[in-house]
PDB file of C-alpha atoms in Angstrom:
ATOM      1  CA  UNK H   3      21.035 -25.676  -0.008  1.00 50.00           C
ATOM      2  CA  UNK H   4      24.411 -26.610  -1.917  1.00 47.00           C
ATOM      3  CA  UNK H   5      27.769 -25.164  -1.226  1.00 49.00           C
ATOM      4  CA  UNK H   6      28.773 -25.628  -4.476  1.00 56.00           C
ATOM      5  CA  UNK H   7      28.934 -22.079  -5.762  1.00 61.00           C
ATOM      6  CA  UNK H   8      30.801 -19.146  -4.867  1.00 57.00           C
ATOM      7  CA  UNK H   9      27.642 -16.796  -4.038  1.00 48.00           C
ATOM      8  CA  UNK H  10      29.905 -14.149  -3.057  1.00 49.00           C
ATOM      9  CA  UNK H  11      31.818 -14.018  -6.364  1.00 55.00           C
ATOM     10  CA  UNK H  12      28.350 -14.538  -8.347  1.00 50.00           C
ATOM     11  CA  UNK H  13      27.275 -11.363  -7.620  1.00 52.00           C
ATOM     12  CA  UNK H  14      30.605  -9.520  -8.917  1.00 59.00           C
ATOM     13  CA  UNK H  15      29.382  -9.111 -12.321  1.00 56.00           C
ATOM     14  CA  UNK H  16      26.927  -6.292 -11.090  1.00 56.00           C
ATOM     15  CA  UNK H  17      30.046  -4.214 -10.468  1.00 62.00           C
ATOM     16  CA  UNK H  18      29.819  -4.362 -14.813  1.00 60.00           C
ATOM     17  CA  UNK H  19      26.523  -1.779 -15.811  1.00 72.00           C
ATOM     18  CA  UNK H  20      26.815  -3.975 -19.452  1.00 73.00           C
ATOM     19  CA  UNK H  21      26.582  -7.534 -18.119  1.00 84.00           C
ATOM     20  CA  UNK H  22      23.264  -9.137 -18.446  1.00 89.00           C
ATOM     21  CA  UNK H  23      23.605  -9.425 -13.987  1.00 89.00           C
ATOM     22  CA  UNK H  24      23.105  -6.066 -14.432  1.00 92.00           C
ATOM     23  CA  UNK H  25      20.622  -5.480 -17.091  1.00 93.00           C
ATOM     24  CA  UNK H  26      18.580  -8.063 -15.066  1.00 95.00           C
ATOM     25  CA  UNK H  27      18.746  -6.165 -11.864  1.00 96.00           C
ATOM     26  CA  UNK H  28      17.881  -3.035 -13.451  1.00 96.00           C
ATOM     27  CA  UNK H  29      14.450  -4.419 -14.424  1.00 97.00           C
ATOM     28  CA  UNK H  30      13.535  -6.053 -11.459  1.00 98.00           C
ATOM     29  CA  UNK H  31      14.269  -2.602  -9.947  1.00 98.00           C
ATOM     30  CA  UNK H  32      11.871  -1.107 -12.243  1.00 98.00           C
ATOM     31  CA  UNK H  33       9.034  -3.330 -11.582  1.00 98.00           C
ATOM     32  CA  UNK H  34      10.277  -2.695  -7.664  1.00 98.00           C
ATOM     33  CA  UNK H  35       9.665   0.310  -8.401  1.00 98.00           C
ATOM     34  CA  UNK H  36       6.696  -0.085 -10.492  1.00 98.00           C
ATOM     35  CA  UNK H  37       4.648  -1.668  -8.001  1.00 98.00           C
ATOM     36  CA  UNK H  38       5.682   0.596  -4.806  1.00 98.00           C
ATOM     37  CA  UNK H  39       3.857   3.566  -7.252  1.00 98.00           C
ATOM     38  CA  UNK H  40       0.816   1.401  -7.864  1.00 97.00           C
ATOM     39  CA  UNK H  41       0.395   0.732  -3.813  1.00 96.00           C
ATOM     40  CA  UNK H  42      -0.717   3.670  -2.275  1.00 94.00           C
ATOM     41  CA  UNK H  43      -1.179   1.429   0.903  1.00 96.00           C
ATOM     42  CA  UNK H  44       0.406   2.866   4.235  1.00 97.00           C
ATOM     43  CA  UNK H  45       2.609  -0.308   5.128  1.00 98.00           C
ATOM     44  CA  UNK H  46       3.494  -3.019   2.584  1.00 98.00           C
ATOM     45  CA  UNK H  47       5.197  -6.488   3.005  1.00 98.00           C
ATOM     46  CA  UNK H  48       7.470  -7.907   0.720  1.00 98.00           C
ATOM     47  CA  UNK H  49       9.411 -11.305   1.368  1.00 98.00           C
ATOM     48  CA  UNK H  50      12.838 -11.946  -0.852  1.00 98.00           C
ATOM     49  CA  UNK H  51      13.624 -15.524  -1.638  1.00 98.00           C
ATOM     50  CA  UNK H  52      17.441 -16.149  -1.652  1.00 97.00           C
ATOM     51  CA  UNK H  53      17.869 -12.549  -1.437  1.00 97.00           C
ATOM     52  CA  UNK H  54      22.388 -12.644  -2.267  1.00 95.00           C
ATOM     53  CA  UNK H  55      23.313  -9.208  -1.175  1.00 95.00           C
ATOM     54  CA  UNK H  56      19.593  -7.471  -1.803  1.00 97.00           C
ATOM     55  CA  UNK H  57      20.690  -5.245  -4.541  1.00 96.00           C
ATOM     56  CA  UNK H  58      17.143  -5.496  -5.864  1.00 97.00           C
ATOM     57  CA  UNK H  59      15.057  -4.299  -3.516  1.00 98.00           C
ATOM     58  CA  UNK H  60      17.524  -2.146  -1.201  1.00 98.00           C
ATOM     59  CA  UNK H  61      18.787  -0.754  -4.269  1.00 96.00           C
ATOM     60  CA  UNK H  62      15.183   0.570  -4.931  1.00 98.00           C
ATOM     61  CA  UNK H  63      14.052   1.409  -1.137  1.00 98.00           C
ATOM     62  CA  UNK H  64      17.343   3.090  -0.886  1.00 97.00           C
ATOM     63  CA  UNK H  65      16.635   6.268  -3.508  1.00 95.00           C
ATOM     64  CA  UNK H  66      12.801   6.817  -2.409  1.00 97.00           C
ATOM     65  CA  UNK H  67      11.457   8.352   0.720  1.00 96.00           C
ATOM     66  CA  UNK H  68       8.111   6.440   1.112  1.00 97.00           C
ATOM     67  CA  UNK H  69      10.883   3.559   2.148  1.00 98.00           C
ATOM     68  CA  UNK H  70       9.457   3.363   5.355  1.00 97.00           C
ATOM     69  CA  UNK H  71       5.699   2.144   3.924  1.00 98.00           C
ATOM     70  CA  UNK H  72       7.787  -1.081   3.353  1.00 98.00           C
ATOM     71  CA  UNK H  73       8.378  -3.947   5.998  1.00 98.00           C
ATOM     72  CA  UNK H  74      10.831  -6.617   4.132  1.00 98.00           C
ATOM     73  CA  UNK H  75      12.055  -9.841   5.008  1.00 98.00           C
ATOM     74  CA  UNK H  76      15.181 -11.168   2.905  1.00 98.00           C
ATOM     75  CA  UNK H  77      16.273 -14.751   3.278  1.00 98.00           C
ATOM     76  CA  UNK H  78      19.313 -16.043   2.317  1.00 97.00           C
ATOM     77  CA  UNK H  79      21.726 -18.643   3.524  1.00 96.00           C
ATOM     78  CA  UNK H  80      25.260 -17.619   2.478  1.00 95.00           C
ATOM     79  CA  UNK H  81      26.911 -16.176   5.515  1.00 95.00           C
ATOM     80  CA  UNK H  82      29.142 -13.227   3.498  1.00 94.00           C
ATOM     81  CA  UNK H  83      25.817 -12.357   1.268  1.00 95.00           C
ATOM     82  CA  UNK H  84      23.974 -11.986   4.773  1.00 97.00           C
ATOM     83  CA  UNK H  85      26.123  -9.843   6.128  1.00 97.00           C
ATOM     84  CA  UNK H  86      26.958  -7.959   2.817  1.00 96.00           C
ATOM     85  CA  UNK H  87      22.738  -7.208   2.768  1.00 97.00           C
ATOM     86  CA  UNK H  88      22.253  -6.564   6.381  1.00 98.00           C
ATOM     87  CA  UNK H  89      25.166  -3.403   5.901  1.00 97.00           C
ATOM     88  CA  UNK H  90      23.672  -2.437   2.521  1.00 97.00           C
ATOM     89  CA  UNK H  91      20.293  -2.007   4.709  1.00 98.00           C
ATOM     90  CA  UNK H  92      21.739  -0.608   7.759  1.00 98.00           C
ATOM     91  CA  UNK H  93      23.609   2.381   5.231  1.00 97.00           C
ATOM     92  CA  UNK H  94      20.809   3.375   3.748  1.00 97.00           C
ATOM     93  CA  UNK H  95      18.866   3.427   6.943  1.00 97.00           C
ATOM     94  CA  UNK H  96      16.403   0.615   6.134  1.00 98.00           C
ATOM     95  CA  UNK H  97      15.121  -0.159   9.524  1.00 97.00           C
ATOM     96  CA  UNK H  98      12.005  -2.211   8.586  1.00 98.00           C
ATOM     97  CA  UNK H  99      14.422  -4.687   6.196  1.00 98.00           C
ATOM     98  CA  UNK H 100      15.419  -7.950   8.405  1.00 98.00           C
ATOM     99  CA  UNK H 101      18.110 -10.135   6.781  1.00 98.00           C
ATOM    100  CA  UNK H 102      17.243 -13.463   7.778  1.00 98.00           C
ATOM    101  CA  UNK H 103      20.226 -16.682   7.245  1.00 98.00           C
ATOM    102  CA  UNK H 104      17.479 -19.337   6.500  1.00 98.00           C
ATOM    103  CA  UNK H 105      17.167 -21.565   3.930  1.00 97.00           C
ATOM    104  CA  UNK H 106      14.686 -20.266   1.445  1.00 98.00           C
ATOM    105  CA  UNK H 107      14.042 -23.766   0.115  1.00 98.00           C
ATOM    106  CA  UNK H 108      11.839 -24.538   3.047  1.00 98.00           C
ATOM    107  CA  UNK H 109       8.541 -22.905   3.629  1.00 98.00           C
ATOM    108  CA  UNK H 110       9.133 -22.813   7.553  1.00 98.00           C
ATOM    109  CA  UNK H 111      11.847 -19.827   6.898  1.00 98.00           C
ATOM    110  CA  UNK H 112       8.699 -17.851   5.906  1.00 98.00           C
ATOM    111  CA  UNK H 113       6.706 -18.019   9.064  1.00 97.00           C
ATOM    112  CA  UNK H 114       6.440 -14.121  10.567  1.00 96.00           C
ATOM    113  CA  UNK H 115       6.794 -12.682   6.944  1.00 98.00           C
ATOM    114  CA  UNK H 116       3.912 -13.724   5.471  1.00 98.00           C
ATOM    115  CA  UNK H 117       1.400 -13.770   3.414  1.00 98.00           C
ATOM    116  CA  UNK H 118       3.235 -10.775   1.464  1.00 98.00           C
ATOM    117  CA  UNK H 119       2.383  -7.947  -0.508  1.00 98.00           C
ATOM    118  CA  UNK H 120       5.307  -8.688  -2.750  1.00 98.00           C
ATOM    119  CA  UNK H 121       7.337 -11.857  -3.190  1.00 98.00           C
ATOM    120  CA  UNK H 122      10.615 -11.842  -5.064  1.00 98.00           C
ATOM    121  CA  UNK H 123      11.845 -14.776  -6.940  1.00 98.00           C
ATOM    122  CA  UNK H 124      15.194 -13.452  -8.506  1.00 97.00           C
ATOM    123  CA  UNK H 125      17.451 -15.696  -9.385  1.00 94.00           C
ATOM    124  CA  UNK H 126      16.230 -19.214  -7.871  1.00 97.00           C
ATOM    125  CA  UNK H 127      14.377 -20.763 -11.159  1.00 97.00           C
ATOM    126  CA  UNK H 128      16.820 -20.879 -12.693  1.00 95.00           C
ATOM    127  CA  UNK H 129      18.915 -22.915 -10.063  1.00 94.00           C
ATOM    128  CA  UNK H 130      16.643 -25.762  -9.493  1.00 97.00           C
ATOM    129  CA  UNK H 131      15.001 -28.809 -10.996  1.00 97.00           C
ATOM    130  CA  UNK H 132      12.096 -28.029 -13.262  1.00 97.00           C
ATOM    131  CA  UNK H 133      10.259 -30.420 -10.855  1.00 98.00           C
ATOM    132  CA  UNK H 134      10.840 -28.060  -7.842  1.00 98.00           C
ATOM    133  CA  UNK H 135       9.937 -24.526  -9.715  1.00 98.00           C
ATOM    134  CA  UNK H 136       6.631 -26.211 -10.591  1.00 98.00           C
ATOM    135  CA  UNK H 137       6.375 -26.980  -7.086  1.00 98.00           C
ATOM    136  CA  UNK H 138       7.554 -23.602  -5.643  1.00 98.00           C
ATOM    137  CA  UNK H 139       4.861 -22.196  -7.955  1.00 98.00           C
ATOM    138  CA  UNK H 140       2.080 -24.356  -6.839  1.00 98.00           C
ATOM    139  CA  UNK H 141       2.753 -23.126  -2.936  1.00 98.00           C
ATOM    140  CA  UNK H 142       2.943 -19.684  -3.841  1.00 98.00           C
ATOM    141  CA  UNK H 143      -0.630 -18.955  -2.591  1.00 98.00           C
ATOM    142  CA  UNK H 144       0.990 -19.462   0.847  1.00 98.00           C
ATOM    143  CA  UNK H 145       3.361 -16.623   0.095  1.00 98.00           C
ATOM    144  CA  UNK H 146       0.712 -14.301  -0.909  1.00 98.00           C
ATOM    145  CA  UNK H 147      -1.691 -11.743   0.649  1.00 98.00           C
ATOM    146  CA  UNK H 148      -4.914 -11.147  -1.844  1.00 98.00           C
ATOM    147  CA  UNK H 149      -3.449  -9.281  -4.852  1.00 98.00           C
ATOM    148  CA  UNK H 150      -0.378  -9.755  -4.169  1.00 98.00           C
ATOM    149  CA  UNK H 151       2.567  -9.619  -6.944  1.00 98.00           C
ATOM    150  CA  UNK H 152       5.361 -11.850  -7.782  1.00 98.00           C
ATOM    151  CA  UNK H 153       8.412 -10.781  -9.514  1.00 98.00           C
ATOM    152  CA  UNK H 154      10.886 -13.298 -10.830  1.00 98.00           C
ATOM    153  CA  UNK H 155      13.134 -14.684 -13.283  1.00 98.00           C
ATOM    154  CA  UNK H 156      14.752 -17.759 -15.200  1.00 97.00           C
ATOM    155  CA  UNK H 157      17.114 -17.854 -18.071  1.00 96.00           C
ATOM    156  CA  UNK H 158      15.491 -19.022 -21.599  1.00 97.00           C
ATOM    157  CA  UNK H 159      18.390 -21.445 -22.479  1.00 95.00           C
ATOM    158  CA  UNK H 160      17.184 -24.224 -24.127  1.00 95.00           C
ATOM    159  CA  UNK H 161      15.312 -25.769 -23.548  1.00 95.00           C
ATOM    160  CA  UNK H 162      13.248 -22.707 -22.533  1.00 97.00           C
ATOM    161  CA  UNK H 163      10.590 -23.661 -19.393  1.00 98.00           C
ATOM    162  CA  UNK H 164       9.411 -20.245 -19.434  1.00 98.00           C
ATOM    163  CA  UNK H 165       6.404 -21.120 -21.449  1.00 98.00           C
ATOM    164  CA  UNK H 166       5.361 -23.723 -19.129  1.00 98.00           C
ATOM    165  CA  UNK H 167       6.233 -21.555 -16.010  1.00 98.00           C
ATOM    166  CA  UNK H 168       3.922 -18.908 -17.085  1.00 98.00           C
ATOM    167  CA  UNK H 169       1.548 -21.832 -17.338  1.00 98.00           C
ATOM    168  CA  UNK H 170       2.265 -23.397 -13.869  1.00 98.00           C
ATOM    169  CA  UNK H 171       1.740 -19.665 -12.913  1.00 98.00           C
ATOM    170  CA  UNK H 172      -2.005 -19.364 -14.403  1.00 98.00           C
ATOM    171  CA  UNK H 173      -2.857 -22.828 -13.206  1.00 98.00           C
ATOM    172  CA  UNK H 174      -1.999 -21.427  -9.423  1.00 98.00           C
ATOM    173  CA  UNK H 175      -4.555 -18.145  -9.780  1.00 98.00           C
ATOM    174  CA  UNK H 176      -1.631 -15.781 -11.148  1.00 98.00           C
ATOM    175  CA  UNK H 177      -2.435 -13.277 -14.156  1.00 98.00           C
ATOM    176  CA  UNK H 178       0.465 -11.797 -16.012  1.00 98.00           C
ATOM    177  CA  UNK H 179       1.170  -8.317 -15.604  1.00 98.00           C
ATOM    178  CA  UNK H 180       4.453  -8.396 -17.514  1.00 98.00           C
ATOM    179  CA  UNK H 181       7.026 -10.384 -19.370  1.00 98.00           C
ATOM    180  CA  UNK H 182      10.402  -9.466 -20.366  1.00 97.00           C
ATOM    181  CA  UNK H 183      12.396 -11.310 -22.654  1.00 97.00           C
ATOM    182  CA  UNK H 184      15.419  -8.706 -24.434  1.00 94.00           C
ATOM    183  CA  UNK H 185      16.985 -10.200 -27.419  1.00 91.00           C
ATOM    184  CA  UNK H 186      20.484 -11.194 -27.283  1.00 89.00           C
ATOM    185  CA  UNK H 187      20.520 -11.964 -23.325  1.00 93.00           C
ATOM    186  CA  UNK H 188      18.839 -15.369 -22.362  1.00 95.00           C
ATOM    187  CA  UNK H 189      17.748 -14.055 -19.058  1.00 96.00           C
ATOM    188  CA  UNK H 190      13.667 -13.180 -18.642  1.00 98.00           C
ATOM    189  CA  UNK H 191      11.862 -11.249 -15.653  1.00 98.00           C
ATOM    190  CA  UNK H 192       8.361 -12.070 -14.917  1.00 98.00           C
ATOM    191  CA  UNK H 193       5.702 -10.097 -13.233  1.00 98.00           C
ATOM    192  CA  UNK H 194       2.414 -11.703 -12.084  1.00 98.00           C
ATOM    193  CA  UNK H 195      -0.769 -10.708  -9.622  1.00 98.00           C
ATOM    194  CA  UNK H 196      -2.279 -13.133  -7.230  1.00 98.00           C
ATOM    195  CA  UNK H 197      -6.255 -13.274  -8.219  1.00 98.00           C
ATOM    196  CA  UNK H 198      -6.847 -16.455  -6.061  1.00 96.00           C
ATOM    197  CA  UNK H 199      -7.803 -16.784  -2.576  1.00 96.00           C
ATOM    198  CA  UNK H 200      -4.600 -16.868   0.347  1.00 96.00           C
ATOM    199  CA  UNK H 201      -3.686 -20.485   1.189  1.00 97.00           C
ATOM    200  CA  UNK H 202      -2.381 -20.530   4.779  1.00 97.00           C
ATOM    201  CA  UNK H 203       1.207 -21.698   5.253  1.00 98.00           C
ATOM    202  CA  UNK H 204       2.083 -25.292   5.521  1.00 95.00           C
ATOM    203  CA  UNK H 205       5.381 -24.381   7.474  1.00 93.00           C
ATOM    204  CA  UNK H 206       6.708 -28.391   7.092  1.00 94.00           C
ATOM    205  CA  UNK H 207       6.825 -28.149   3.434  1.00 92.00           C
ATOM    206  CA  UNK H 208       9.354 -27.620   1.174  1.00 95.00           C
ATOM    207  CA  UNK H 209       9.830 -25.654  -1.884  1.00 97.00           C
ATOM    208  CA  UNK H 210      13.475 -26.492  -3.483  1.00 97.00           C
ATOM    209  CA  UNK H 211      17.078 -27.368  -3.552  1.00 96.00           C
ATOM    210  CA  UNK H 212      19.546 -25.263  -5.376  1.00 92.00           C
ATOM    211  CA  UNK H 213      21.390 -27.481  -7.680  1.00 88.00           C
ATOM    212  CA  UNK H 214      24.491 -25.418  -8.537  1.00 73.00           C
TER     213      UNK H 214
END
């Protein structure tokens, strides 16, 4: 990880409902959402890659009382956004969401929480080198339980590598569930299903390096 952004102040634009922060958040929320009504299952486990402050998925656990079907892991490695998620959890009574400090880069942070039912990419694409999200994408399968979903996003600025990304993503044994691309935002949110088989986790791997 770099130390070369202010994480804290990044997430400040979500205080604005009109900024594209928030117009982002508010689909990832709904495809939260989304897939929590598709899953009748009685627990579910979902793993957050650099989670920031876990609007996304606290945000959505928060309002709905099947909460506790969910057990959730969020990693992230900036101490204030830690702390800033682990009281966002603890308010709204979230006892089966851990806030991990751990480098999300590196697939040892995952070991205990997973393969997952859900894996959240929001907001890492787009802050790392094409070479490491096609090499985040091809060790997904050791994220994943069998039909498991993946929800992320990466700006469209040119040049756009959402294209290939959804490519990467086929090539790995996902099938796209859902794209979003609004006009006049650059931002995009995709939604895919693990159809391949679980790959178990090579814990001395790595996965990226933030590069802003």
């Amino acid at each position: 990880m770099t130390a070369r952004t202010d994480w804290q102040a990044w997430h400040e634009p979500y205080a604005d409902e009109g900024s594209s922060l928030s117009r982002r958040l508010r689909l990832v929320r709904r495809e939260i959402a989304a897939w929590l009504d598709e899953r009748p299952d009685d627990m579910l486990t979902v793993v957050s890659a650099c989670a920031g402050q876990g609007h996304d998925l606290v945000g959505v656990l928060a309002g709905r009382a099947d909460a506790h079907r969910v057990r959730a892991t969020l990693l992230e490695y900036d101490p204030g956004n830690v702390a800033a998620a682990r009281d966002a959890a603890g308010r709204a009574g979230l006892t089966n969401v851990a806030v991990e400090r751990a480098d999300a880069g590196r697939l040892s942070s995952y070991a205990g929480a997973v393969p997952a039912d859900l894996v959240l990419l929001a907001g890492v694409f787009g802050n790392v080198t094409d070479h490491d999200v096609r090499r985040t994408v091809a060790a997904l399968p050791q994220l994943c339980a069998a039909g498991a979903t993946v929800i992320w996003t990466r700006t469209r600025r040119a040049p756009d590598l959402t294209p290939a990304l959804r490519g990467w993503l086929r090539d790995a044994g996902f099938v796209e569930r859902a794209f979003h691309a609004p006009e006049s935002v650059l931002f995009s949110v995709g939604v895919h299903r693990f159809a391949g088989p679980p790959r178990p986790l090579n814990a001395s791997g790595e996965l990226f390096t933030f590069i802003h």
